[in-house]
Coordinates of C-alpha atoms and ligand atoms in Angstrom, one line a residue:
Chain A
M982 CA 0.0 0.3 0.1
I983 CA 1.1 3.4 -0.6
F984 CA 0.5 6.3 1.9
M985 CA 0.6 9.9 0.0
E986 CA 1.7 12.3 2.4
K987 CA -1.1 14.8 2.8
R988 CA -0.7 18.2 1.3
F989 CA -1.6 21.0 3.9
V990 CA -2.0 24.3 2.6
Y991 CA -2.8 27.1 5.4
A992 CA -4.5 29.9 3.5
D993 CA -6.6 31.5 6.2
N994 CA -4.2 33.9 7.5
A995 CA -6.7 36.7 8.0
A996 CA -8.5 34.4 10.6
T997 CA -5.1 34.1 12.4
T998 CA -1.6 33.1 11.9
R999 CA 1.2 30.9 13.0
V1000 CA 3.0 32.3 15.7
Y1001 CA 6.8 32.9 14.7
Q1002 CA 9.4 30.5 16.0
E1003 CA 11.2 33.9 17.1
V1004 CA 8.3 35.2 18.4
A1005 CA 7.7 32.0 20.8
A1006 CA 11.3 31.9 21.9
E1007 CA 11.3 35.7 22.7
M1008 CA 8.0 35.4 25.1
L1009 CA 8.8 32.0 26.5
P1010 CA 11.2 33.3 29.1
Y1011 CA 8.5 35.7 30.2
L1012 CA 6.0 32.7 30.9
T1013 CA 9.0 30.6 33.0
E1014 CA 11.4 32.9 34.2
H1015 CA 10.7 36.6 34.1
Y1016 CA 7.4 35.8 35.6
G1017 CA 6.9 38.8 37.8
N1018 CA 4.2 41.3 37.8
P1019 CA 4.9 44.4 36.1
S1020 CA 3.0 46.3 39.2
S1021 CA 5.3 44.6 41.8
L1022 CA 8.2 46.8 43.8
H1023 CA 10.6 44.0 43.9
F1024 CA 13.5 43.2 41.6
M1025 CA 11.4 40.8 39.7
G1026 CA 8.8 43.3 39.2
Q1027 CA 10.6 46.0 38.1
Q1028 CA 12.5 43.4 35.8
A1029 CA 8.7 42.9 33.9
K1030 CA 8.1 46.7 34.1
K1031 CA 11.2 47.2 32.0
A1032 CA 10.4 44.5 29.3
L1033 CA 6.6 46.0 29.4
E1034 CA 7.9 49.5 28.5
S1035 CA 10.4 48.2 26.3
A1036 CA 7.8 46.4 24.1
R1037 CA 5.8 49.6 24.4
E1038 CA 8.5 51.6 22.7
R1039 CA 9.3 49.0 20.3
T1040 CA 5.7 48.6 19.1
A1041 CA 5.5 52.7 19.0
S1042 CA 8.6 52.9 17.0
V1043 CA 7.3 50.3 14.3
L1044 CA 3.9 52.5 14.0
G1045 CA 5.6 55.7 14.0
A1046 CA 3.7 56.4 17.2
L1047 CA 5.1 57.8 20.8
P1048 CA 5.4 55.2 23.4
E1049 CA 2.9 56.8 25.8
E1050 CA 0.2 56.5 23.0
I1051 CA 0.3 52.8 22.8
Y1052 CA -2.2 50.9 25.2
F1053 CA -2.4 47.2 25.5
T1054 CA -5.4 45.3 25.3
S1055 CA -6.7 41.9 25.2
C1056 CA -7.5 41.6 21.6
G1057 CA -8.6 43.7 18.6
T1058 CA -11.9 43.5 19.6
E1059 CA -11.4 45.3 22.8
S1060 CA -9.7 48.0 21.3
D1061 CA -12.7 49.0 19.0
N1062 CA -15.0 48.5 21.6
W1063 CA -12.9 50.5 23.8
A1064 CA -12.6 53.4 21.3
I1065 CA -15.8 53.5 20.1
R1066 CA -17.2 54.2 23.4
G1067 CA -14.5 55.7 25.1
A1068 CA -14.3 58.5 22.7
S1069 CA -17.3 59.0 21.7
A1070 CA -18.7 59.4 25.2
V1071 CA -16.0 61.9 26.3
Y1072 CA -16.4 63.8 23.2
A1073 CA -20.3 64.1 23.9
K1074 CA -19.8 65.2 27.3
F1075 CA -17.5 67.8 26.8
N1076 CA -19.5 69.3 23.7
K1077 CA -22.4 68.8 25.6
I1078 CA -24.3 66.8 22.9
E1079 CA -27.2 64.9 24.2
K1080 CA -27.9 62.4 21.5
P1081 CA -24.2 61.4 20.1
H1082 CA -24.2 60.6 16.3
I1083 CA -21.4 58.1 15.2
I1084 CA -20.1 57.3 11.7
T1085 CA -19.0 54.1 10.6
T1086 CA -19.2 52.1 7.2
A1087 CA -21.3 48.8 6.1
I1088 CA -18.1 46.8 5.8
E1089 CA -16.7 46.8 9.1
H1090 CA -15.8 43.9 11.0
H1091 CA -18.4 43.0 13.7
A1092 CA -16.2 44.1 16.6
V1093 CA -17.0 47.6 15.4
L1094 CA -20.6 47.1 13.9
H1095 CA -22.0 45.2 16.8
T1096 CA -20.6 48.0 19.2
F1097 CA -22.3 50.4 16.8
E1098 CA -25.5 48.5 17.2
A1099 CA -25.5 48.3 21.2
L1100 CA -24.9 52.0 21.2
K1101 CA -27.8 52.6 18.9
A1102 CA -29.9 50.5 21.2
S1103 CA -28.6 52.5 24.1
G1104 CA -29.8 56.1 22.3
Y1105 CA -27.0 56.8 19.6
E1106 CA -27.7 58.1 16.2
V1107 CA -25.7 56.0 14.1
T1108 CA -24.5 56.3 10.3
Y1109 CA -23.2 53.4 7.8
I1110 CA -21.5 54.7 4.7
G1111 CA -22.0 52.4 1.7
V1112 CA -18.9 51.2 -0.7
D1113 CA -18.3 51.2 -4.0
K1114 CA -18.2 47.9 -5.9
D1115 CA -14.7 47.5 -4.9
G1116 CA -15.5 48.2 -1.4
I1117 CA -13.6 51.8 -1.1
V1118 CA -15.1 54.4 0.8
S1119 CA -15.1 57.8 -0.4
P1120 CA -13.9 61.0 2.0
E1121 CA -16.6 63.0 0.4
S1122 CA -19.5 60.5 1.5
V1123 CA -17.9 60.4 5.0
A1124 CA -17.7 64.2 5.1
A1125 CA -21.3 64.6 4.1
A1126 CA -22.5 62.5 6.9
I1127 CA -21.1 64.5 9.5
K1128 CA -23.8 66.3 11.7
D1129 CA -23.5 69.0 14.3
N1130 CA -24.1 66.0 17.0
T1131 CA -21.1 63.4 15.6
C1132 CA -19.0 62.4 17.9
L1133 CA -17.1 59.9 16.2
V1134 CA -15.8 58.1 13.0
A1135 CA -14.6 55.0 12.7
I1136 CA -13.4 53.6 9.2
M1137 CA -11.3 50.1 8.7
Y1138 CA -8.2 50.6 7.1
A1139 CA -8.2 47.0 5.5
S1140 CA -11.4 44.6 4.9
N1141 CA -10.8 41.7 6.4
E1142 CA -13.3 39.8 4.1
V1143 CA -12.3 41.3 0.7
G1144 CA -8.9 42.8 1.5
T1145 CA -9.9 46.2 0.0
I1146 CA -7.5 49.3 1.7
E1147 CA -9.2 52.3 2.3
P1148 CA -7.9 55.9 1.7
I1149 CA -7.5 56.4 5.4
A1150 CA -5.2 59.7 5.0
D1151 CA -7.8 61.4 2.5
I1152 CA -10.6 60.5 4.6
V1153 CA -8.9 61.7 8.1
K1154 CA -8.4 65.1 6.1
A1155 CA -11.8 65.6 4.7
V1156 CA -13.4 64.7 8.4
K1157 CA -10.9 67.2 10.4
S1158 CA -11.8 69.8 7.5
I1159 CA -15.0 70.2 9.3
R1160 CA -14.3 69.5 12.7
N1161 CA -11.8 67.8 15.0
I1162 CA -14.0 64.7 15.5
P1163 CA -12.3 61.8 16.9
F1164 CA -11.6 59.4 14.3
L1165 CA -10.8 55.6 14.8
T1166 CA -9.5 53.3 12.0
D1167 CA -9.7 49.3 12.8
A1168 CA -6.0 48.3 11.4
V1169 CA -6.5 44.8 12.7
Q1170 CA -5.7 43.3 9.3
A1171 CA -3.6 46.3 7.8
V1172 CA -0.8 46.1 10.5
G1173 CA 1.8 43.8 9.9
N1174 CA 0.6 43.6 6.1
I1175 CA 1.3 46.9 4.7
P1176 CA 3.5 49.7 6.2
V1177 CA 1.1 51.5 9.0
N1178 CA 2.2 55.1 10.1
V1179 CA -0.2 56.7 12.9
K1180 CA 1.4 60.3 11.9
E1181 CA 1.0 59.9 7.8
L1182 CA -2.6 58.7 8.5
G1183 CA -3.4 61.5 11.1
V1184 CA -5.8 59.3 13.2
D1185 CA -6.7 59.8 16.5
M1186 CA -6.9 56.2 17.3
L1187 CA -5.7 52.9 15.7
S1188 CA -6.5 49.2 16.8
F1189 CA -4.6 46.3 16.2
S1190 CA -4.1 42.9 17.2
G1191 CA -1.5 40.1 17.9
H1192 CA -2.7 36.8 16.6
K1193 CA -3.3 38.4 13.1
I1194 CA 0.8 39.1 12.7
H1195 CA 2.3 36.1 14.1
A1196 CA 1.9 36.6 17.9
P1197 CA -0.3 34.5 20.1
K1198 CA -3.9 35.4 20.6
G1199 CA -5.2 37.3 23.6
V1200 CA -3.5 40.4 23.0
G1201 CA -4.2 43.8 21.2
G1202 CA -3.1 47.2 21.2
L1203 CA -4.8 50.7 20.6
Y1204 CA -2.9 53.9 19.6
I1205 CA -4.2 57.0 21.4
K1206 CA -2.9 60.1 20.1
K1207 CA -1.7 62.4 23.1
G1208 CA -4.5 64.4 23.9
V1209 CA -7.2 62.7 22.7
R1210 CA -9.2 61.5 25.3
L1211 CA -11.3 58.1 26.1
K1212 CA -13.9 57.0 29.0
N1213 CA -12.1 54.2 30.6
F1214 CA -13.4 50.8 29.5
I1215 CA -12.1 48.4 32.3
E1216 CA -11.7 49.6 35.8
G1217 CA -9.6 48.0 38.0
G1218 CA -5.8 48.2 39.5
G1219 CA -4.5 51.1 37.3
Q1220 CA -2.6 49.7 34.9
E1221 CA -1.8 51.2 31.7
K1222 CA -1.7 54.7 33.5
G1223 CA -5.1 53.9 34.7
K1224 CA -6.8 53.9 31.6
R1225 CA -7.2 50.0 31.1
S1226 CA -6.9 48.0 34.5
G1227 CA -6.0 44.3 34.5
T1228 CA -2.6 42.7 35.1
E1229 CA -0.7 43.1 31.9
G1230 CA -0.1 39.8 29.6
L1231 CA 3.6 40.6 29.4
A1232 CA 4.8 37.6 27.6
N1233 CA 1.9 38.2 24.8
I1234 CA 2.9 41.9 24.7
I1235 CA 6.8 41.3 24.2
A1236 CA 5.3 38.7 21.4
M1237 CA 3.4 41.2 20.0
A1238 CA 6.2 43.7 19.8
K1239 CA 8.6 41.2 18.4
A1240 CA 6.0 40.2 15.6
M1241 CA 5.6 43.5 14.9
E1242 CA 9.2 43.9 14.1
I1243 CA 9.4 41.2 12.3
S1244 CA 6.7 42.2 9.9
R1245 CA 8.1 45.8 9.4
D1246 CA 11.6 43.9 8.4
R1247 CA 9.8 41.8 5.8
M1248 CA 7.8 44.3 4.3
P1249 CA 10.3 44.5 1.2
E1250 CA 9.0 40.6 0.6
R1251 CA 5.7 42.3 -0.1
A1252 CA 5.9 42.6 -3.7
S1253 CA 6.8 38.8 -4.0
L1254 CA 3.8 37.9 -1.6
E1255 CA 1.5 40.3 -4.0
K1256 CA 2.7 38.4 -7.0
K1257 CA 2.2 35.0 -5.7
R1258 CA -1.8 36.4 -4.5
D1259 CA -1.9 37.8 -8.3
K1260 CA -1.2 34.4 -10.0
L1261 CA -3.6 32.9 -7.4
I1262 CA -6.2 35.5 -8.7
A1263 CA -5.4 35.0 -12.1
G1264 CA -5.5 31.0 -11.7
I1265 CA -9.2 31.1 -9.7
T1266 CA -10.7 33.7 -11.9
S1267 CA -9.8 31.6 -15.1
I1268 CA -12.9 29.3 -14.0
P1269 CA -15.9 30.4 -15.7
D1270 CA -18.7 32.5 -13.6
T1271 CA -16.0 33.4 -11.2
Y1272 CA -15.5 36.9 -9.9
L1273 CA -12.7 38.6 -7.7
T1274 CA -14.2 40.6 -4.8
G1275 CA -12.6 43.7 -3.5
H1276 CA -10.6 46.2 -5.3
P1277 CA -8.1 44.6 -7.8
T1278 CA -5.1 46.5 -6.7
K1279 CA -5.6 48.5 -3.4
R1280 CA -6.0 45.2 -1.6
L1281 CA -3.9 43.6 1.2
P1282 CA -0.8 41.7 -0.5
G1283 CA -1.8 38.1 0.7
N1284 CA -6.0 38.5 0.1
A1285 CA -7.2 36.5 -2.8
S1286 CA -11.4 36.3 -2.3
F1287 CA -14.0 35.3 -4.9
V1288 CA -17.7 34.6 -5.5
F1289 CA -18.9 31.8 -7.6
K1290 CA -22.0 31.2 -9.3
G1291 CA -24.2 28.4 -8.8
I1292 CA -22.3 26.6 -5.6
E1293 CA -22.5 27.4 -2.2
G1294 CA -19.5 28.6 0.5
E1295 CA -19.6 26.2 3.0
S1296 CA -19.5 22.9 0.8
L1297 CA -16.7 24.4 -1.1
L1298 CA -14.7 24.9 2.2
F1299 CA -15.2 21.6 3.3
L1300 CA -14.2 20.1 0.3
L1301 CA -11.2 22.1 -0.1
S1302 CA -10.6 21.2 3.7
A1303 CA -10.7 17.6 2.7
A1304 CA -7.7 18.3 0.4
G1305 CA -5.9 20.0 3.2
I1306 CA -6.7 23.4 2.3
C1307 CA -7.8 25.8 4.9
G1308 CA -9.9 29.0 3.7
S1309 CA -12.9 30.6 4.7
T1310 CA -16.3 31.8 3.2
G1311 CA -19.0 34.5 4.0
S1312 CA -21.9 32.3 3.0
A1313 CA -24.9 32.5 5.0
C1314 CA -24.5 28.7 6.0
S1315 CA -21.1 29.2 7.7
S1316 CA -22.9 31.6 10.0
A1317 CA -25.8 31.5 12.4
S1318 CA -27.9 34.4 11.0
L1319 CA -28.2 32.5 7.8
E1320 CA -27.6 35.8 6.1
P1321 CA -24.8 36.1 3.6
S1322 CA -21.6 38.3 4.5
H1323 CA -23.0 42.2 4.9
V1324 CA -19.6 42.9 3.3
L1325 CA -20.3 41.0 0.1
T1326 CA -23.8 42.2 -0.4
S1327 CA -22.5 45.9 0.4
L1328 CA -20.2 45.4 -2.5
G1329 CA -23.6 45.4 -4.7
L1330 CA -23.2 41.7 -5.6
P1331 CA -26.8 39.4 -5.9
V1332 CA -27.6 37.9 -2.7
E1333 CA -27.3 34.6 -4.6
I1334 CA -23.6 34.9 -5.6
C1335 CA -22.8 35.8 -2.1
H1336 CA -23.5 32.3 -1.1
G1337 CA -20.6 31.1 -2.9
S1338 CA -17.8 33.2 -1.7
L1339 CA -14.5 31.9 -1.0
R1340 CA -11.5 34.0 0.8
L1341 CA -8.2 32.7 0.5
T1342 CA -5.3 34.4 2.7
I1343 CA -2.0 33.7 2.1
D1344 CA 1.3 34.7 3.7
Y1345 CA 5.5 34.9 3.0
D1346 CA 5.5 31.3 3.8
T1347 CA 3.2 30.2 0.9
T1348 CA 5.2 28.8 -2.3
D1349 CA 4.4 28.5 -5.6
E1350 CA 3.9 25.0 -5.1
D1351 CA 0.9 25.8 -3.0
I1352 CA -0.8 28.1 -5.0
D1353 CA -0.7 25.7 -7.9
Y1354 CA -2.1 23.1 -5.4
I1355 CA -5.0 25.3 -4.1
I1356 CA -5.9 26.4 -8.0
E1357 CA -6.0 23.3 -8.9
N1358 CA -8.2 22.1 -6.0
V1359 CA -10.5 24.9 -6.3
K1360 CA -11.1 24.1 -9.9
R1361 CA -11.9 20.7 -9.3
V1362 CA -14.3 21.6 -6.3
V1363 CA -15.7 24.2 -8.1
E1364 CA -16.9 21.9 -11.2
R1365 CA -17.8 19.1 -8.7
L1366 CA -20.2 20.9 -6.7
R1367 CA -21.7 22.5 -9.9
E1368 CA -22.5 19.5 -11.2
M1369 CA -24.3 18.7 -8.3
S1370 CA -25.9 21.8 -8.6
P1371 CA -29.6 22.3 -10.0
I1372 CA -29.0 25.7 -10.8
Y1373 CA -25.7 25.7 -12.7
Chain B
M90 CA -19.8 23.7 12.2
E91 CA -19.6 20.4 13.5
Y92 CA -21.1 17.7 11.8
S93 CA -21.3 14.2 12.4
E94 CA -19.1 11.3 10.9
K95 CA -22.5 10.3 8.7
V96 CA -23.2 13.8 7.5
M97 CA -19.4 14.3 6.3
D98 CA -19.6 10.5 4.7
H99 CA -22.9 11.6 2.8
F100 CA -21.4 15.0 2.0
M101 CA -18.2 13.7 0.7
N102 CA -19.7 10.2 -1.1
P103 CA -23.3 11.4 -1.8
R104 CA -25.6 8.7 -2.9
N105 CA -28.0 9.2 -5.8
C106 CA -26.8 12.5 -6.8
G107 CA -27.4 13.4 -10.3
V108 CA -30.1 14.0 -13.1
L109 CA -32.9 11.2 -13.8
S110 CA -33.6 11.4 -17.6
D111 CA -36.7 9.2 -17.4
A112 CA -38.2 10.5 -13.8
N113 CA -41.8 10.7 -13.9
A114 CA -41.7 12.7 -10.7
V115 CA -39.8 16.0 -10.7
G116 CA -39.9 18.8 -7.6
E117 CA -37.9 21.4 -6.6
V118 CA -37.8 23.5 -3.4
G119 CA -35.9 26.5 -1.7
N120 CA -34.4 29.3 -3.5
A121 CA -30.9 30.8 -4.5
K122 CA -31.5 34.1 -2.3
C123 CA -32.0 31.7 0.8
G124 CA -28.9 29.7 -0.3
D125 CA -30.2 26.2 -1.1
I126 CA -32.2 24.7 -3.6
M127 CA -32.9 21.0 -3.9
K128 CA -34.3 19.3 -6.8
I129 CA -35.6 15.7 -6.8
Y130 CA -36.3 13.1 -9.7
M131 CA -38.1 10.0 -9.3
K132 CA -39.1 7.1 -11.2
I133 CA -42.1 5.7 -9.8
E134 CA -43.5 2.4 -11.0
N135 CA -46.5 0.6 -9.4
D136 CA -46.3 2.7 -6.7
I137 CA -42.9 1.8 -6.0
I138 CA -40.0 4.5 -6.3
K139 CA -37.7 2.5 -8.3
D140 CA -35.3 5.1 -8.8
I141 CA -34.1 8.6 -7.1
K142 CA -31.7 11.1 -7.6
F143 CA -31.1 14.5 -6.6
Q144 CA -29.1 18.0 -7.5
T145 CA -28.4 20.5 -4.6
F146 CA -27.2 24.1 -4.5
G147 CA -26.5 24.2 -0.6
C148 CA -24.0 23.5 2.4
C149 CA -22.8 20.0 3.8
A150 CA -26.1 20.0 5.7
A151 CA -28.0 20.5 2.7
I152 CA -26.4 18.0 0.7
A153 CA -26.1 15.2 3.2
T154 CA -29.6 15.3 4.2
S155 CA -30.8 15.2 0.2
S156 CA -28.7 12.0 0.2
M157 CA -29.9 10.5 3.1
A158 CA -33.5 11.3 2.2
T159 CA -33.1 9.7 -1.4
E160 CA -31.4 6.6 0.3
L161 CA -34.3 6.1 2.9
I162 CA -37.0 6.2 0.3
K163 CA -35.4 4.5 -2.5
G164 CA -37.1 1.2 -3.8
K165 CA -39.5 1.8 -1.2
P166 CA -43.5 2.3 -1.9
I167 CA -44.8 5.9 -2.2
S168 CA -46.4 5.6 1.0
D169 CA -43.4 5.4 2.7
A170 CA -42.2 8.5 1.3
L171 CA -45.3 10.4 1.6
N172 CA -44.6 9.2 5.7
L173 CA -40.9 10.3 5.4
T174 CA -40.2 13.2 8.0
N175 CA -37.4 15.4 8.3
K176 CA -36.8 14.4 11.7
A177 CA -36.2 10.9 10.4
V178 CA -33.7 12.0 8.0
V179 CA -31.9 14.0 10.9
E180 CA -32.1 11.0 13.0
A181 CA -30.5 8.6 10.3
L182 CA -27.6 11.4 9.8
D183 CA -26.9 11.1 13.6
G184 CA -28.2 14.5 14.1
L185 CA -27.6 17.9 12.6
P186 CA -26.6 21.2 13.9
P187 CA -29.7 23.1 15.2
V188 CA -29.1 26.1 12.8
K189 CA -28.8 23.2 10.0
I190 CA -32.2 21.5 10.8
H191 CA -33.9 23.6 7.8
C192 CA -31.7 21.6 5.5
S193 CA -33.8 18.4 6.6
V194 CA -36.8 20.3 5.8
L195 CA -35.9 21.3 2.8
A196 CA -35.2 17.5 1.9
E197 CA -38.8 16.5 3.3
E198 CA -40.6 19.1 1.3
A199 CA -38.5 18.4 -2.1
I200 CA -39.9 14.8 -1.7
K201 CA -43.1 15.7 -1.2
A202 CA -42.8 18.3 -4.3
A203 CA -41.9 15.6 -6.6
L204 CA -44.8 13.0 -5.4
A205 CA -47.3 16.0 -5.7
N206 CA -45.7 16.4 -9.4
Y207 CA -46.4 13.0 -9.8
F208 CA -49.9 12.7 -8.6
R209 CA -50.9 16.0 -10.8
S210 CA -49.6 13.5 -13.7
I211 CA -51.6 10.8 -13.0
G212 CA -54.4 13.1 -12.8
N213 CA -54.8 12.6 -8.8
N214 CA -55.2 16.3 -8.0
E215 CA -56.7 15.8 -4.6
E216 CA -53.4 13.9 -3.5
A217 CA -51.4 16.3 -5.2
D218 CA -53.1 19.3 -3.5
K219 CA -52.6 17.7 -0.2
L220 CA -48.9 17.8 -0.9
D221 CA -49.0 21.5 -2.3
A222 CA -49.0 23.2 0.9
S223 CA -47.4 26.2 2.1
C224 CA -44.1 25.2 2.9
D225 CA -41.1 25.8 0.0
G226 CA -38.4 24.7 2.5
C227 CA -37.0 27.7 3.1
C228 CA -37.5 28.5 6.7
E229 CA -35.7 31.9 7.3
H230 CA -39.1 33.8 6.3
C231 CA -41.2 30.9 6.7
D232 CA -44.4 30.3 9.0
C233 CA -46.0 27.4 7.5
G234 CA -45.8 25.9 10.8
K235 CA -45.4 22.6 9.3
H236 CA -41.7 21.9 11.1
Ligands
LIG1171 C1 -10.8 44.0 10.7 C2 -10.9 43.5 12.1 N1 -10.9 44.0 13.3 C3 -11.3 43.2 14.3 C4 -11.0 42.0 14.5 C5 -11.0 41.2 15.8 O1 -9.6 41.1 16.3 P1 -9.5 40.0 17.5 O2 -9.6 39.0 16.9 O3 -8.0 40.3 18.3 O4 -10.5 40.3 18.6 C6 -10.6 41.3 13.6 C7 -10.5 40.2 13.4 O5 -10.9 39.0 13.2 C8 -10.7 41.8 12.6 O6 -10.5 41.3 11.1

């Protein structure tokens, strides 16, 4: 009997990433040796405190921020929640706005959208800006949505689903030319994948997450520009200058700092990653009735996302998984809601085709052979499902 | 989504998948907006379902329930097919995640739609009308109260 080594291709890096060996190596001593609490006065505590502040400096340096502008959190979701609630509350109070209005886009991650919905339920007024067919938010449409009671604007830097990169600097300019309204960008998918500089963007707040950039799950961060005020989100022992309490997850924070540095150092490899992505896009869109979703060029270097006519995404995903390929889908059947992805429908795609979506997110480790293997298998699986489909 | 081994088996190796060119009973339910469509073809002779095939656009659960439902009634009398419930299909698959139960409804309704089509073709409108109920297997916007 011949045993075939089953091939394994991980193409779901937008969901989460492998922790780099170097990252794991750097964080490990902070679990087993330097395990002091940064708030403790003894030398173990002081060592930990020093390591924490060093990680803050390293993180700030990668993002072009000041160390005191970086706050560590437990995840990107927390950063988004805190920024939206915290900044809008302070701005509303300071400007004596009774019914705050907040603005975001229709294609945000649920970390932002569901926070907006919760605030709406508590009496806020909310506006969701639409996007064009490629997922681009226009600065004019954001500016046009601003009202006298607007207290916050939150626009994602890059889409987790279709990979479109938004013109954040231009949107910030358009907003700030009207009034100095707090501006958050959810950069969870951008940081680590494209160069991100908070000063060039001009944002007030920027959220990021460790596990999307080859650090562990359970750590994130929020950049808060000096002078921008946020209401506390988590009260307690006064960590993070009293703004975000809770004993710091030091090992995770150090891991995230290291991962940030690695991703910055690897930025020059982006061109070759984009080349692999474009090969993947060309291969898959050669399948009939298959369309790329998101912007053709203004997109994350590892994101290749598609919709296929006549098939359903969950079946596609499971058949690919059986071939050792990990991807993701925005199909209704993959969610509890039975509604297809709000992002895909926001692009103006017919609901029917949104059920047949596939997102492949590759990274530097993906080889040309992996790309060939993915293309070959997507072709085979799509053909098989279409043969089974009564509507194709 | 966690599926039983039986569901995965029927999804990976669907039984009776395809088109039946000499079918005398065809039924289709669901719609593309809902995300699943099931089409059933049967060859009925002397009240026996001699052959049956399906085509399905849908998730793993939709494909697996189509496969299982066809297997449960292939070679059986029409009366068995009339009595087939979505619950029986779910049980035969060792269960489905709660959000996927509507897929089994789709299978039951597709079979009933095919039988209605058959009854109508042989002039038995009374039986056909009984089957042509309000349910199209699309649970999301449905209040048919049948399942
Ligand atoms: C754009 C975006 N925002 C926020 C999040 C949430 O980040 P986390 O998983 O760290 O809570 C994600 C992760 O899926 C994301 O892609």
